[in-house]
Amino acid sequence: AQSVTQLGSHVSVSEGALVLLRCNYSSSVPPYLFWYVQYPNQGLQLLLKYTSAATLVKGINGFEAEFKKSETSFHLTKPSAHMSDAAEYFCAVSDSWGSYIPTFGRGTSLIVHP
Amino acid sequence: GEEVAQTPKHLVRGEGQKAKLYCAPIKGHSYVFWYQQVLKNEFKFLISFQNENVFDETGMPKERFSAKCLPNSPCSLEIQATKLEDSAVYFCASSQPSQRNTEAFFGQGTRLTVV
């Protein structure tokens, strides 16, 4: 079984500040890990993914995430927040063997203040 | 096509009426997933298909929900006798797992409002 925990349903930062969104996963097999972003009234857009290659993964819009097996974490960061980053962010895990069905966390709403 | 196409975008049904949602996966993708998102919160997995076969239906409320993926037709999710609690955005996703491509691609969703 696999699961995802996103700490903090809301994260508020000032424009230009560091963004850190936390994600911890549980998986009985080597996982695939994803971060998706959802803008208001939109579907999900993939930000980045980890598939057992480099542990530091760079994504779109300046986001990156680091896979830490010892901590079972895949936290999302961005050095400098922009107003346009305000959205809902979802961490997801899928089974690297077989099912490929993504299991999502509950989401973190990123609020960016001017 | 190159993106997952969901229709309709919005659907309003009276309580007890039937609702049918459609999803055309990306051409060449063999896996299709349906998720339910209530109030911008978590994505609840409903069902997945591998081609036209049900792969995993552990999330489906089987009494009123059914789904199909038939060859040469859009996939569908049908809710018989809708209830107020079925109001949600229903997302469809497709994927073609390989060493390089492991993610699911999502459609824009269908917003179902039951009144």
Coordinates of C-alpha atoms in Angstrom, one line a residue, chain B residues 5-55:
Chain B
A5 CA -10.3 15.4 -23.4
Q6 CA -13.2 15.4 -20.9
T7 CA -16.8 16.3 -21.7
P8 CA -18.9 18.1 -20.7
K9 CA -17.1 20.7 -18.7
H10 CA -20.1 21.3 -16.5
L11 CA -23.1 19.1 -15.7
V12 CA -26.1 19.9 -13.5
R13 CA -28.4 17.2 -12.4
G14 CA -31.4 17.0 -10.1
E15 CA -31.1 14.6 -7.3
G16 CA -32.0 11.2 -8.5
Q17 CA -31.2 11.8 -12.1
K18 CA -28.5 10.1 -14.1
A19 CA -25.1 11.7 -15.0
K20 CA -22.7 10.5 -17.7
L21 CA -19.2 11.8 -18.1
Y22 CA -16.9 11.1 -20.9
C23 CA -13.1 10.9 -21.3
A24 CA -11.0 10.5 -24.4
P25 CA -7.5 9.5 -23.3
I26 CA -4.3 10.5 -25.1
K27 CA -3.9 8.3 -28.2
G28 CA -1.6 5.4 -27.4
H29 CA -2.2 5.4 -23.7
S30 CA -3.4 2.1 -22.4
Y31 CA -4.2 3.2 -18.8
V32 CA -7.2 5.4 -17.9
F33 CA -8.0 6.6 -14.3
W34 CA -11.0 8.4 -12.8
Y35 CA -10.7 10.5 -9.7
Q36 CA -13.2 12.5 -7.8
Q37 CA -12.2 15.8 -6.2
V38 CA -14.6 17.3 -3.7
L39 CA -14.2 20.9 -2.6
K40 CA -10.7 21.3 -4.0
N41 CA -9.5 18.7 -1.6
E42 CA -8.0 15.3 -2.1
F43 CA -8.2 13.3 -5.2
K44 CA -10.2 10.2 -4.5
F45 CA -9.3 7.3 -6.8
L46 CA -12.4 5.7 -8.3
I47 CA -11.4 3.2 -11.0
S48 CA -8.7 2.5 -13.5
F49 CA -8.7 0.6 -16.8
Q50 CA -6.0 -1.1 -18.8
N51 CA -7.3 -0.8 -22.3
E52 CA -11.0 -1.9 -22.0
N53 CA -10.4 -4.1 -18.9
V54 CA -11.0 -2.9 -15.4
F55 CA -7.6 -2.8 -13.7

